[in-house]
Structure formats: structure tokens, C-alpha cells
Short mmCIF file of C-alpha atoms in Angstrom, two decimals:
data_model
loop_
_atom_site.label_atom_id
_atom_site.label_comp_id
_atom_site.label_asym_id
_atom_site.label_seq_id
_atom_site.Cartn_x
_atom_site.Cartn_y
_atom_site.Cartn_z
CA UNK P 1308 -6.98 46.78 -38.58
CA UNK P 1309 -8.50 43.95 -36.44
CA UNK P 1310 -8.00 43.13 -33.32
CA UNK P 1311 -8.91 40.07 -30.88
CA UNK P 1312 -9.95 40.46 -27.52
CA UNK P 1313 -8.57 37.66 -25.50
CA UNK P 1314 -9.69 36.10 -21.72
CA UNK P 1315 -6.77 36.18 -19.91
CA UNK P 1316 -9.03 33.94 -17.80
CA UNK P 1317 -11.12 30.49 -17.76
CA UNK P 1318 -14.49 30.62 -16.37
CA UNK P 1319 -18.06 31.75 -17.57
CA UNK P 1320 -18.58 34.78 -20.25
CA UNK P 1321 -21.12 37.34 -19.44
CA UNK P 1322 -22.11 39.93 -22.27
CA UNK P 1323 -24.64 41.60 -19.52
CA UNK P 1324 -23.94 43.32 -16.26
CA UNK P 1325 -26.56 41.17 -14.48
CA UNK P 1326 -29.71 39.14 -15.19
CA UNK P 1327 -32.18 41.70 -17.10
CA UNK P 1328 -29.85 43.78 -17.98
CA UNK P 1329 -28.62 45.22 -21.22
CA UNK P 1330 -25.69 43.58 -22.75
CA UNK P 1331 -22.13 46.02 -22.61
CA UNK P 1332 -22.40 46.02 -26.38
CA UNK P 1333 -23.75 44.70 -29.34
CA UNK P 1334 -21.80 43.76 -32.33
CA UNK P 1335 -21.72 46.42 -34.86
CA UNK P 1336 -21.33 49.20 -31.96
CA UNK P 1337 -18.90 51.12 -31.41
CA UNK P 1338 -16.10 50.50 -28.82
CA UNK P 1339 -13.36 52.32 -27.27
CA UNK P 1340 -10.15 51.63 -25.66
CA UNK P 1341 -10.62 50.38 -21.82
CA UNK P 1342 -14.77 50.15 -22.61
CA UNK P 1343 -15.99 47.20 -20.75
CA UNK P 1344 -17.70 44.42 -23.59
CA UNK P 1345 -18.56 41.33 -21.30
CA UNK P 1346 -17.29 39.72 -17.74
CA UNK P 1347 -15.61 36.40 -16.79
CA UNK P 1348 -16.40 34.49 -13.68
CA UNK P 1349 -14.11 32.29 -12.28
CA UNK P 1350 -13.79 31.35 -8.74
CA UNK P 1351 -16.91 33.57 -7.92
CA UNK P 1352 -15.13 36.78 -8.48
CA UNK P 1353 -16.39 38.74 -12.35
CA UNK P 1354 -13.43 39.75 -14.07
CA UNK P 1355 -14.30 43.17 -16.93
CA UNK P 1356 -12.75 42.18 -20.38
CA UNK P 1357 -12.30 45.72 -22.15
CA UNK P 1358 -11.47 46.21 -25.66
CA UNK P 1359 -7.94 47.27 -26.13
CA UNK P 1360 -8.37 49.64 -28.82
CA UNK P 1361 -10.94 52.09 -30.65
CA UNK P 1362 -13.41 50.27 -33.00
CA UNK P 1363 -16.04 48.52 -34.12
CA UNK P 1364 -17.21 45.16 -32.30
CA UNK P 1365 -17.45 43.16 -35.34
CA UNK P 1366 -18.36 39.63 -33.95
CA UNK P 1367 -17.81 37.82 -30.47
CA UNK P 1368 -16.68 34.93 -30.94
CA UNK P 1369 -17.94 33.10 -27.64
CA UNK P 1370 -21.29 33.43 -26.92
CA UNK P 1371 -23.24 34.30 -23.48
CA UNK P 1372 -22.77 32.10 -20.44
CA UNK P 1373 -20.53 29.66 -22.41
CA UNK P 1374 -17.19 28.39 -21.34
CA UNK P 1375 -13.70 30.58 -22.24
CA UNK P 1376 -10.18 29.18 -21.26
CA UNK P 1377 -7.00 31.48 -20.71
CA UNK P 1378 -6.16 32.75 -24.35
CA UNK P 1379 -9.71 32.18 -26.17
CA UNK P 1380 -10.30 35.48 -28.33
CA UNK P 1381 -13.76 36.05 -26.86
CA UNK P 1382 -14.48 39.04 -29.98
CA UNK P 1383 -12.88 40.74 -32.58
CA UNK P 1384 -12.73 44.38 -33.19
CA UNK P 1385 -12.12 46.34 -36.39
CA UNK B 976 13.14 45.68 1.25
CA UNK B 977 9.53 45.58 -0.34
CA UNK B 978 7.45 44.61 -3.64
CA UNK B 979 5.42 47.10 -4.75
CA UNK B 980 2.02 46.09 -5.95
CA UNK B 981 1.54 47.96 -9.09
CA UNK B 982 -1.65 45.64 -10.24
CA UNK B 983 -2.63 42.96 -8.04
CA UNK B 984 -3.63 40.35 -10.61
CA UNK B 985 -6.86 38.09 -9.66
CA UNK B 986 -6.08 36.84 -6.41
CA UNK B 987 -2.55 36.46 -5.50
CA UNK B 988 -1.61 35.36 -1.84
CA UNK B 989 1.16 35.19 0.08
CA UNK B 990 1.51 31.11 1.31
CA UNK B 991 3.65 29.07 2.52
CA UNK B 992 3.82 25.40 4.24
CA UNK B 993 0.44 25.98 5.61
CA UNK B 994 -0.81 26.79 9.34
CA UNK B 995 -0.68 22.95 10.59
CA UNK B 996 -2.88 22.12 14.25
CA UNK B 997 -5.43 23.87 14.00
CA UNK B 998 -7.48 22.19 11.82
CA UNK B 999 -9.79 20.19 14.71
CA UNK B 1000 -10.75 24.29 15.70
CA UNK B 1001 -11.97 24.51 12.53
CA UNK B 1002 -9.35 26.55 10.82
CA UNK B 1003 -8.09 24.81 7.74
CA UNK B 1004 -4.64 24.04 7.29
CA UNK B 1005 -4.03 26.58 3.85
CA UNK B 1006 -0.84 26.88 2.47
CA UNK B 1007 0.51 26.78 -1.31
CA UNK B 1008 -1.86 24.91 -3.34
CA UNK B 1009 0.91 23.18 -5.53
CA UNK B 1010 3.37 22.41 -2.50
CA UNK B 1011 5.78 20.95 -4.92
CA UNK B 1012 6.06 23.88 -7.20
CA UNK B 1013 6.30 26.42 -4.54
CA UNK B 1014 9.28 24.22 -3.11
CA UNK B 1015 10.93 24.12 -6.50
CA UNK B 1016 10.83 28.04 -6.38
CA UNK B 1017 12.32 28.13 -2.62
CA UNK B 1018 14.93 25.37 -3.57
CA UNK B 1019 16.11 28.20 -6.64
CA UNK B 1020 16.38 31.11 -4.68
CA UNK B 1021 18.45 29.65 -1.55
CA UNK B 1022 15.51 29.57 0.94
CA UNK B 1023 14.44 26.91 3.31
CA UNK B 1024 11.21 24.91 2.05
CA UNK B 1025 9.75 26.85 4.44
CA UNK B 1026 9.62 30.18 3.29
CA UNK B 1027 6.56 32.65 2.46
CA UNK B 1028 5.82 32.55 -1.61
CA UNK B 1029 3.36 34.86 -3.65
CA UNK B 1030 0.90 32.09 -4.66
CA UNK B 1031 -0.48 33.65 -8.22
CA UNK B 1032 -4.13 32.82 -10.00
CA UNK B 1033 -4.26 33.14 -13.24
CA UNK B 1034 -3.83 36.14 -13.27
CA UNK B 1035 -0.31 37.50 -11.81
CA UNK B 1036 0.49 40.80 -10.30
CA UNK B 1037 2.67 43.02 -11.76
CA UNK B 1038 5.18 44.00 -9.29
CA UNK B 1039 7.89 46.84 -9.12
CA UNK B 1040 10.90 45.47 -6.68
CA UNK B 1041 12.58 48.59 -4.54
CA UNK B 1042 15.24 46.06 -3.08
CA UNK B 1043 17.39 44.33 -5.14
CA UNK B 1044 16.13 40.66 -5.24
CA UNK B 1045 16.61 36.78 -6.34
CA UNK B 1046 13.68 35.60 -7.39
CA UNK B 1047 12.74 32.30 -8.78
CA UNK B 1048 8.59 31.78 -10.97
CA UNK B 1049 7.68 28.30 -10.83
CA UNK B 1050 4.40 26.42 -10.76
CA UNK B 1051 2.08 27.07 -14.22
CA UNK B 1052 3.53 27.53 -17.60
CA UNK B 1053 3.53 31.38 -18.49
CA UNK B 1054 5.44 34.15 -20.11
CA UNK B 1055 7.57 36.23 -17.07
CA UNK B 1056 8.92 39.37 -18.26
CA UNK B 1057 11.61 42.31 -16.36
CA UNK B 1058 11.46 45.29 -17.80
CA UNK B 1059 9.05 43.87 -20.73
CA UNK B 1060 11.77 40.99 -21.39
CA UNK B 1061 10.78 37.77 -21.74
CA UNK B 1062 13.18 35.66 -18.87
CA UNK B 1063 12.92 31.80 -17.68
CA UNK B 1064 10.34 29.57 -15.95
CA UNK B 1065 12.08 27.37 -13.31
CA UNK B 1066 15.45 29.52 -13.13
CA UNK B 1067 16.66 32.12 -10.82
CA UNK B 1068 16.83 35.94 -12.10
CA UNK B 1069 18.30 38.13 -10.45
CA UNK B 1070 16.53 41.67 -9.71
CA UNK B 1071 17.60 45.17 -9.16
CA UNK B 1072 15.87 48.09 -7.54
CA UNK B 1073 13.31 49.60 -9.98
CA UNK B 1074 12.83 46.44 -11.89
CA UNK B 1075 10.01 45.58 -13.07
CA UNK B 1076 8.03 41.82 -12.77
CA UNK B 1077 4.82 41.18 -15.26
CA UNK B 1078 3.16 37.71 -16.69
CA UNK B 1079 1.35 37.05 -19.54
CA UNK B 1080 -1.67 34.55 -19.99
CA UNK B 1081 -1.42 31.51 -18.58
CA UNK B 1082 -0.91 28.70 -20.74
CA UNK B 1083 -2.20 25.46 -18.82
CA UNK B 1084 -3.15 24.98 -14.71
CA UNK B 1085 -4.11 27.09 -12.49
CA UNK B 1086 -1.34 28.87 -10.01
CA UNK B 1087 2.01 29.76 -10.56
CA UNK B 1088 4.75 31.08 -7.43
CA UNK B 1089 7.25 33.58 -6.52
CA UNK B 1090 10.07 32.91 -4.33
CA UNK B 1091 12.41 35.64 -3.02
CA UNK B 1092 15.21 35.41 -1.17
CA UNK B 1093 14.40 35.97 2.46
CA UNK B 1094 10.76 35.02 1.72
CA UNK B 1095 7.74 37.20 1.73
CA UNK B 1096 8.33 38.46 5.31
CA UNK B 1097 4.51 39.37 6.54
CA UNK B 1098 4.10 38.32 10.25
CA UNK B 1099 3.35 35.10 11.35
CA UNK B 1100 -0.49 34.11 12.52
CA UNK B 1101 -0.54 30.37 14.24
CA UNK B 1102 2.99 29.57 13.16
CA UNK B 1103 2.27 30.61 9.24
CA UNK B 1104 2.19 33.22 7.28
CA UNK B 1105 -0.66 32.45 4.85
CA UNK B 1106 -3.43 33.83 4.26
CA UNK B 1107 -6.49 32.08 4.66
CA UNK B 1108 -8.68 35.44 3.60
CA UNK B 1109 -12.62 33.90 5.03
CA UNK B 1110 -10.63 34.17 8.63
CA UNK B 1111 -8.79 36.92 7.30
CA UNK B 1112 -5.67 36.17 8.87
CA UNK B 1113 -2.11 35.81 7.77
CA UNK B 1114 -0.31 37.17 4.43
CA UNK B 1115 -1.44 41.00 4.06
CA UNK B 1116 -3.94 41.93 6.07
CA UNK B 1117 -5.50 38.40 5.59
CA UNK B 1118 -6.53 39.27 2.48
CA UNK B 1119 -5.41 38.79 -1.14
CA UNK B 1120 -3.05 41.34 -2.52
CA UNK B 1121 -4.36 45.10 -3.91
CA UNK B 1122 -2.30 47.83 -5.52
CA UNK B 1123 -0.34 49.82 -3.26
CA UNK B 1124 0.15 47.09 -0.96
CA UNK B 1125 3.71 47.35 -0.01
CA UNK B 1126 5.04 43.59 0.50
CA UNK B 1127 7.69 42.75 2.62
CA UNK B 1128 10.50 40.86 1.46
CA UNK B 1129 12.91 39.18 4.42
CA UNK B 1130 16.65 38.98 4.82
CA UNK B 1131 17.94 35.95 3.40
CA UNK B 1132 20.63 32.95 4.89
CA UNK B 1133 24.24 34.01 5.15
CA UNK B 1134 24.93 30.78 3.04
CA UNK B 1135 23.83 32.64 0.16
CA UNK B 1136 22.31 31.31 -2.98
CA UNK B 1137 22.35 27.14 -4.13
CA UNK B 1138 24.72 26.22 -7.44
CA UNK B 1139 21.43 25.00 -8.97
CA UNK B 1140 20.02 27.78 -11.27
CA UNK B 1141 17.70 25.74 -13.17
CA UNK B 1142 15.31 22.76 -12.12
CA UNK B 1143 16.10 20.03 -14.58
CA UNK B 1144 12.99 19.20 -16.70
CA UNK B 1145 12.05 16.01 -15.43
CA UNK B 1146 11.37 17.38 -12.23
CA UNK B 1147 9.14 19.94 -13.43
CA UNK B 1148 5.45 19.51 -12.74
CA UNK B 1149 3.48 18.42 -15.68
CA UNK B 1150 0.17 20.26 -16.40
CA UNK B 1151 -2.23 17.83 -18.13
CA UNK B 1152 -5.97 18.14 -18.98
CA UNK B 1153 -6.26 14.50 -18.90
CA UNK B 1154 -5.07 13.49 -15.43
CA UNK B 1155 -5.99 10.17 -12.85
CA UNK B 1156 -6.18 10.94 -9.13
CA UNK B 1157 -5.48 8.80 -6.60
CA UNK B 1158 -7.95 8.09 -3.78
CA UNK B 1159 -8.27 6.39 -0.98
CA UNK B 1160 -12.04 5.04 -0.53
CA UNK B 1161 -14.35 6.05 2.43
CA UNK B 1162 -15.07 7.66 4.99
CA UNK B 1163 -18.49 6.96 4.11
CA UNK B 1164 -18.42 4.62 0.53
CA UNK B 1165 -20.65 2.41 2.07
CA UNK B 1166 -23.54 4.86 1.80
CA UNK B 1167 -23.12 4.37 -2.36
CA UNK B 1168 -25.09 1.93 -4.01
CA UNK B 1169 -22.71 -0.84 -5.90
CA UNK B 1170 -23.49 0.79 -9.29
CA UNK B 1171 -22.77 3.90 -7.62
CA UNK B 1172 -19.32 3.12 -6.53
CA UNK B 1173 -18.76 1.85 -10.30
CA UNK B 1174 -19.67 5.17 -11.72
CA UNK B 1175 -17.61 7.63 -9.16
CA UNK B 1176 -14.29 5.11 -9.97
CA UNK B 1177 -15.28 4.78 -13.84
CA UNK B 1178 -16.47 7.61 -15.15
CA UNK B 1179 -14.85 10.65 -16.74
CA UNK B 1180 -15.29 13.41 -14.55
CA UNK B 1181 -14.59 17.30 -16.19
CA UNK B 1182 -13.34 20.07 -13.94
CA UNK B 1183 -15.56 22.86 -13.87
CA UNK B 1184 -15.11 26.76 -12.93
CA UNK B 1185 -16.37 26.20 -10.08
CA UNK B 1186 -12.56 25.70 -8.26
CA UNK B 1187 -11.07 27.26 -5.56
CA UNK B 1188 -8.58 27.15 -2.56
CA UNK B 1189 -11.34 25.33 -0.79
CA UNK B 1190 -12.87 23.16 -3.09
CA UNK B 1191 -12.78 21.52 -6.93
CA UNK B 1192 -16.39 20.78 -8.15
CA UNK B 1193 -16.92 18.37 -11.07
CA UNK B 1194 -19.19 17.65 -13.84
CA UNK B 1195 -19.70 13.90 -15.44
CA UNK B 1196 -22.94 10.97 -14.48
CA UNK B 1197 -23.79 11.54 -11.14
CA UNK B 1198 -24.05 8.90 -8.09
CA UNK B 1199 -26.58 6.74 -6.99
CA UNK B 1200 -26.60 5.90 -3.30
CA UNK B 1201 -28.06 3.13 -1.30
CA UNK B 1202 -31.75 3.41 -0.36
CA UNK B 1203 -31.63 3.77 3.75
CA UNK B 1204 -33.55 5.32 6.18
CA UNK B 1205 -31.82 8.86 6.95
CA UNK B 1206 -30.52 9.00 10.60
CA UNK B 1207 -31.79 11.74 13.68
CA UNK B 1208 -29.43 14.57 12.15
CA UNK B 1209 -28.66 14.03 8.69
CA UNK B 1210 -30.64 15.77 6.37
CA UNK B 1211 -33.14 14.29 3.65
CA UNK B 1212 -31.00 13.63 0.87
CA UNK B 1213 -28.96 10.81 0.83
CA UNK B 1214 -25.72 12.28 0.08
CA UNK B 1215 -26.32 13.85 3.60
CA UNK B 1216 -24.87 12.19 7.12
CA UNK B 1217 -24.58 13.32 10.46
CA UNK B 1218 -21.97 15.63 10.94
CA UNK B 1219 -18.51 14.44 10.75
CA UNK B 1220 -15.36 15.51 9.92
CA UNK B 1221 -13.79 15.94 6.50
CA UNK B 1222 -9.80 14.58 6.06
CA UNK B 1223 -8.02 17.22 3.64
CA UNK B 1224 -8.54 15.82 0.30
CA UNK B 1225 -12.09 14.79 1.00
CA UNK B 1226 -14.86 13.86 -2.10
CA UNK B 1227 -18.17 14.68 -1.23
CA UNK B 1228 -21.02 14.24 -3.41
CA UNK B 1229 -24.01 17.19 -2.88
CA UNK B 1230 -27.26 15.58 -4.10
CA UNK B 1231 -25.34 13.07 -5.82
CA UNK B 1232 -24.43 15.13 -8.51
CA UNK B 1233 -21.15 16.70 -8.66
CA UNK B 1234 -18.51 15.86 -6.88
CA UNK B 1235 -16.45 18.49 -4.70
CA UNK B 1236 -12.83 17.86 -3.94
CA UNK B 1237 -12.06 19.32 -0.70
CA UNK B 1238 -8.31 21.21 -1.04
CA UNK B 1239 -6.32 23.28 1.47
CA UNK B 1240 -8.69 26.04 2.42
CA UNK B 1241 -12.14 23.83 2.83
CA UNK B 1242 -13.96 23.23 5.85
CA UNK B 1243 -13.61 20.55 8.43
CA UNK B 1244 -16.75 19.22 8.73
CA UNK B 1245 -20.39 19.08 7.86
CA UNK B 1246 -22.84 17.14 6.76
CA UNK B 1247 -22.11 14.89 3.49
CA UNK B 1248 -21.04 11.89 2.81
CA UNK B 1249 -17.09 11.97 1.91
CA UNK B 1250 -17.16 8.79 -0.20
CA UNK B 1251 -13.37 8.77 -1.27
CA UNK B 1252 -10.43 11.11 -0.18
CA UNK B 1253 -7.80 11.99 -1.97
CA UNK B 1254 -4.02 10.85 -1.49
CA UNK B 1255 -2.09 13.70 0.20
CA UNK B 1256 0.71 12.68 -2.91
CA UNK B 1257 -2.14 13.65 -5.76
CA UNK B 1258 -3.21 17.10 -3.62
CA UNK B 1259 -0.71 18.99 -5.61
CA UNK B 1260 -2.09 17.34 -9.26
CA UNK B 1261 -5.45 17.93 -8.45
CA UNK B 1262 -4.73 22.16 -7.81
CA UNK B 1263 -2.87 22.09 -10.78
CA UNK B 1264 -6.11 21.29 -12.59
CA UNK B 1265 -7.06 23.96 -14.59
CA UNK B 1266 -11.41 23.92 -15.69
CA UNK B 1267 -12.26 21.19 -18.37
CA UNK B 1268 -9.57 19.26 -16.77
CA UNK B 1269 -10.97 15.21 -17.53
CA UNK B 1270 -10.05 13.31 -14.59
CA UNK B 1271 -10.58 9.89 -13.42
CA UNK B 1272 -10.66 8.82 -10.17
CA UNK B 1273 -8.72 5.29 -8.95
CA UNK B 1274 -8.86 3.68 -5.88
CA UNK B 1275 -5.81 2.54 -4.05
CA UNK B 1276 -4.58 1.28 -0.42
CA UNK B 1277 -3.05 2.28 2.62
CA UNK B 1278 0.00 1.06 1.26
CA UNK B 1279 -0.04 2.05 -2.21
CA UNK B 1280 -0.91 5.83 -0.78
CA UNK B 1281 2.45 5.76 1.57
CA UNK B 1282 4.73 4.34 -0.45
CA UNK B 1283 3.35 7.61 -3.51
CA UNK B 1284 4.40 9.65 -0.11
CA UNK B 1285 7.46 7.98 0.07
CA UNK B 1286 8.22 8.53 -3.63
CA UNK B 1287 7.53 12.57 -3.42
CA UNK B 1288 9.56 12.26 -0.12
CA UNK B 1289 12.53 10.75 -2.25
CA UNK B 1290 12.26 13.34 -4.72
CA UNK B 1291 12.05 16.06 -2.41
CA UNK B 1292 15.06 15.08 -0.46
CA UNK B 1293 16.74 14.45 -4.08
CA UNK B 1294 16.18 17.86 -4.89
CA UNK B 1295 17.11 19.69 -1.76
CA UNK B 1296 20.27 17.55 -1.43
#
């Protein structure tokens, strides 16, 4: 069963914690309910986007640093 | 009498008409960012326009009420759910003690309110009870909500709730990517080169993230300014002047590049050039501009400003009547 991960948010995606950092995850890892996979900045706060559900990350489906708007699925899990 | 703040959602503040007179101290005048919205809200739920909202961004709170309440959501298109039920935008809904109040994503803008009725009863700072959270004054604490924050809700007017239930469409707000904003031009126009006046009032400028209570930046050409020798105080660029005060609604121009649209919680004053203000009649369009927003910029006069006043003044009075 797959399931989209959606920004409840506009702003800037961030797959890594910080600059130099690892990203969260990489697709084909595995993910579990509430894990943190990226951030969203908007109004200079960073907002966690968590998976919903146990999985695999399959794909994301915006890519580092670009631009998300409320309801974009940002990946999809499986 | 009290909301409980289950989740506080992204940064959701009580506000109200705004804290007006202060502004030549420094302190800006805050207040709902979509004045007209928030109004609409107040009008549903039998306050006076000048009742405390919970101004929501984005990202909405999820709230259990331990008072029976009237509330009223207004502002941004969303889903509202009691109790996990889907219920109206723009109508009253009625609340009893355990119920609870949740949103889903936000479909278009930016902020969307809660009226009560009896307000948001925090106390007053300077005649208002928002919350301007860099002075940290006003609403809770003067800070945006957290969970566990117990929020007051007042005692409403004896003369009880309005016959209207619903605000008619056509006076809803409309939430556009594609909008033109008014402006007035000046304080400091002069200091842009002719083709750089042609760009700022032709171009297509795009919203970006970068928005807040205190200020809208965006994207699109850039300005050129006039080549002058910088005055004794203003910095080296030339989108820098001597310090001066900034009108609410003030464009500056950093560098030349982006353009910042001054809003309800920015400074009042500093050191660039303000080369266009904003109509107080468009303040409410431009903070319903969500990012990616395109937006063009036309200049109008003094007179063409009031009589948009005069218009919203109309409507208001329409409305409350």
C-alpha cells in the first residue's frame, strides 16, 4: 500500500538537518511512523515532515531546497 | 471559560484591531493581518469589530473548548472539523464543552481566524490585546500559542447573537495567486532611475517564502536607481537613505533587488529608500498572499486611495448594519 507524504506547508524543503549533514533518509530506506524524512521553512521557523506510516521511502517527489506549497506530496512511501 | 491548546499549529496569535499610537515609539501597530476577514468572523459570532481573534498560519491549532462556545472560522479556505466532522467556512457553529476544533491543509492564502463570542479575553497591553511576540507583549504571554496554553475566552453582549449565520459569498475575500496592489508612489521614488520606476510598476513580481507579520519579500527584475552621490548617513548602496520613517504599507527595495512590503508588525524606520507604499485598502490583499503569489504593482492618487477606503468603509458599514 502506498502512501504520500504531504506539506501541510509552503516554503523551502530540506532533506538534511543542516548544511553538511546527512540527509533524514534516502529513498529505498526504511521509514517508520512519526520518523522525521525532510523539513519545511517558512517564515524562518523549520517545520519536521514525518512519514505517517511504516515503509519504504520509495521516491520524493520534490527535491532539496526546492519550493513545496500546502498539499504538494513531497514523497511516497510503500 | 477557556480553549485548550491541544496542538498549537505553526504560529497562531491572538489579534485584534491592532495597538494604534504607538507606532512613532517604535512599536508597530500589529493586529489581524486580514482585518476584513477577522471582522467577518466577529460580525458572525455577535461581537463588536473589536474583539480579540485567534489569527491562524497555515497551520491551525487544534483546540478542545471547556465552555460552551459560538464560534465563527473565516479568512483562508480550509477544511474545519468538530469532533472529526467536516462543518462551514464563513458560518457560525455552535460549540459545547468537550468539543473538539481541528483544520486541515490550507487550500490558498495564508491566515485564517477564530472568533468567539466574548472574544479571546487575554489582558490588554497599550489598549490591545495582540501580540506582537519580538516585544513580547500582548495575546499569551506575548508569544504565539503552545500546547497547554489555557486561552481565555470572554463573556459575550447581553444582545446575544446577530440573525446573520452565514456571510453571503460576494462578500467573502477572494484568494488569488494572480493579484494587482495598489500603491501610492514615494516617499523616496525619486531616488529610482526612470527605467527603474518602469520596472517596479511593470513587472511581474512573485511572492516568495520569505513572508511574515512584518514583511512580504519578492522575487522578479530588480531596480535600477539614479546615480547620486550618497548623503553623510546613508549607507553605500543606493537603495540606502538617511534614516527616515517607514508609513505601514511601505516598499523598500534592499540592494535593488527584491522588494519588501512592509505589513503590520514591521519596523518604523531605517535606512532604505521606501519607493512606493501601499494603500491601507490593498493591506488586507497583500497578507492574503500566499508564496508564488504573481503580483503587480499600480500606482494611484491621493484620491483614488480614499475613495478604495471609502468603498471598504461602505462595505463594512453594509455588513455590520
Amino acid at each position: 500500500m502506498s502512501h504520500q507524504i504531504i506539506s501541510p506547508l509552503p516554503g523551502i524543503f530540506y532533506r538534511k538537518p543542516g548544511p553538511g549533514k546527512d540527509p533524514y533518509v534516502n529513498e529505498g530506506d526504511t521509514v517508520s511512523a512519526g520518523q522525521t524524512i525532510g523539513l519545511v521553512e517558512i517564515m524562518k521557523q523549520f517545520s519536521e515532515v514525518r512519514a505517517e506510516f511504516d515503509g519504504v521511502l520509495e521516491s520524493f517527489e520534490i527535491e532539496d531546497f526546492g519550493v513545496v506549497n500546502p498539499g504538494d506530496v513531497i514523497a511516497v512511501t510503500s | 471559560m477557556a480553549f485548550d491548546i491541544l496542538e498549537p499549529g505553526l504560529a497562531t496569535t491572538v489579534q485584534d484591531e491592532g495597538r494604534i499610537g504607538y507606532y512613532r515609539f517604535g512599536l508597530p501597530q500589529g493586529g489581524s493581518m486580514d482585518q476584513y476577514s477577522a471582522s467577518l468572523a466577529n460580525r458572525l459570532v455577535g461581537n463588536t469589530v473589536a474583539e480579540a481573534v485567534l489569527e491562524c498560519t497555515y497551520i491551525g491549532p487544534k483546540i478542545v473548548t471547556t465552555t460552551d462556545a459560538v464560534i465563527a472560522v473565516t479568512g483562508a479556505p480550509v477544511d474545519v472539523f468538530v469532533n472529526g466532522e467536516i462543518v462551514p467556512e464563513y458560518e457560525r457553529i455552535a460549540l459545547v464543552t468537550g468539543d473538539e476544533l481541528k483544520f486541515g491543509v490550507i487550500k490558498g492564502g495564508t491566515k485564517y481566524f477564530i472568533a468567539v463570542h466574548g472574544g479571546i479575553d487575554v489582558p490588554e497591553v497599550l489598549g490591545s490585546r495582540s501580540t506582537y511576540p519580538i516585544g513580547a507583549i500582548g495575546g499569551v504571554e506575548g508569544r504565539a500559542l503552545k500546547a497547554g496554553d489555557l486561552v481565555p475566552v470572554g463573556v459575550g453582549r447581553d444582545n446575544g447573537l446577530p440573525e446573520l449565520r452565514a456571510i453571503a459569498l460576494e462578500d467573502r475575500p477572494v484568494f488569488s495567486k494572480d493579484v494587482t496592489v495598489r500603491v501610492m508612489l514615494g516617499l523616496y521614488d525619486q531616488n529610482l532611475s526612470a527605467k527603474g520606476l518602469e520596472t517596479l510598476l511593470n513587472s511581474e513580481w512573485v511572492l516568495t517564502p520569505v513572508a511574515d507579520r512584518m514583511g512580504l519579500r519578492y522575487s522578479g527584475p530588480g531596480v535600477e536607481w539614479k546615480e547620486r552621490e550618497q548623503p553623510f548617513g546613508a549607507g553605500q548602496d543606493p537603495s540606502n537613505i538617511v534614516d527616515a520613517g517607514y508609513a505601514v504599507g511601505s516598499i523598500q527595495i534592499p540592494g535593488g533587488t527584491q522588494p519588501i512590503i512592509l505589513h503590520r508588525d514591521a519596523v518604523s524606520g531605517g535606512g532604505y529608500a521606501m519607493v512606493a507604499t501601499v494603500i491601507s485598502a490593498d493591506m488586507d490583499l497583500v497578507a492574503r498572499c500566499a508564496p508564488g503569489t504573481k503580483t503587480h504593482f499600480v500606482a494611484v492618487t491621493m484620491e483614488q486611495a480614499l475613495e478604495a477606503r471609502h468603498e471598504n468603509t461602505a462595505r463594512a458599514a453594509r455588513i455590520w448594519s
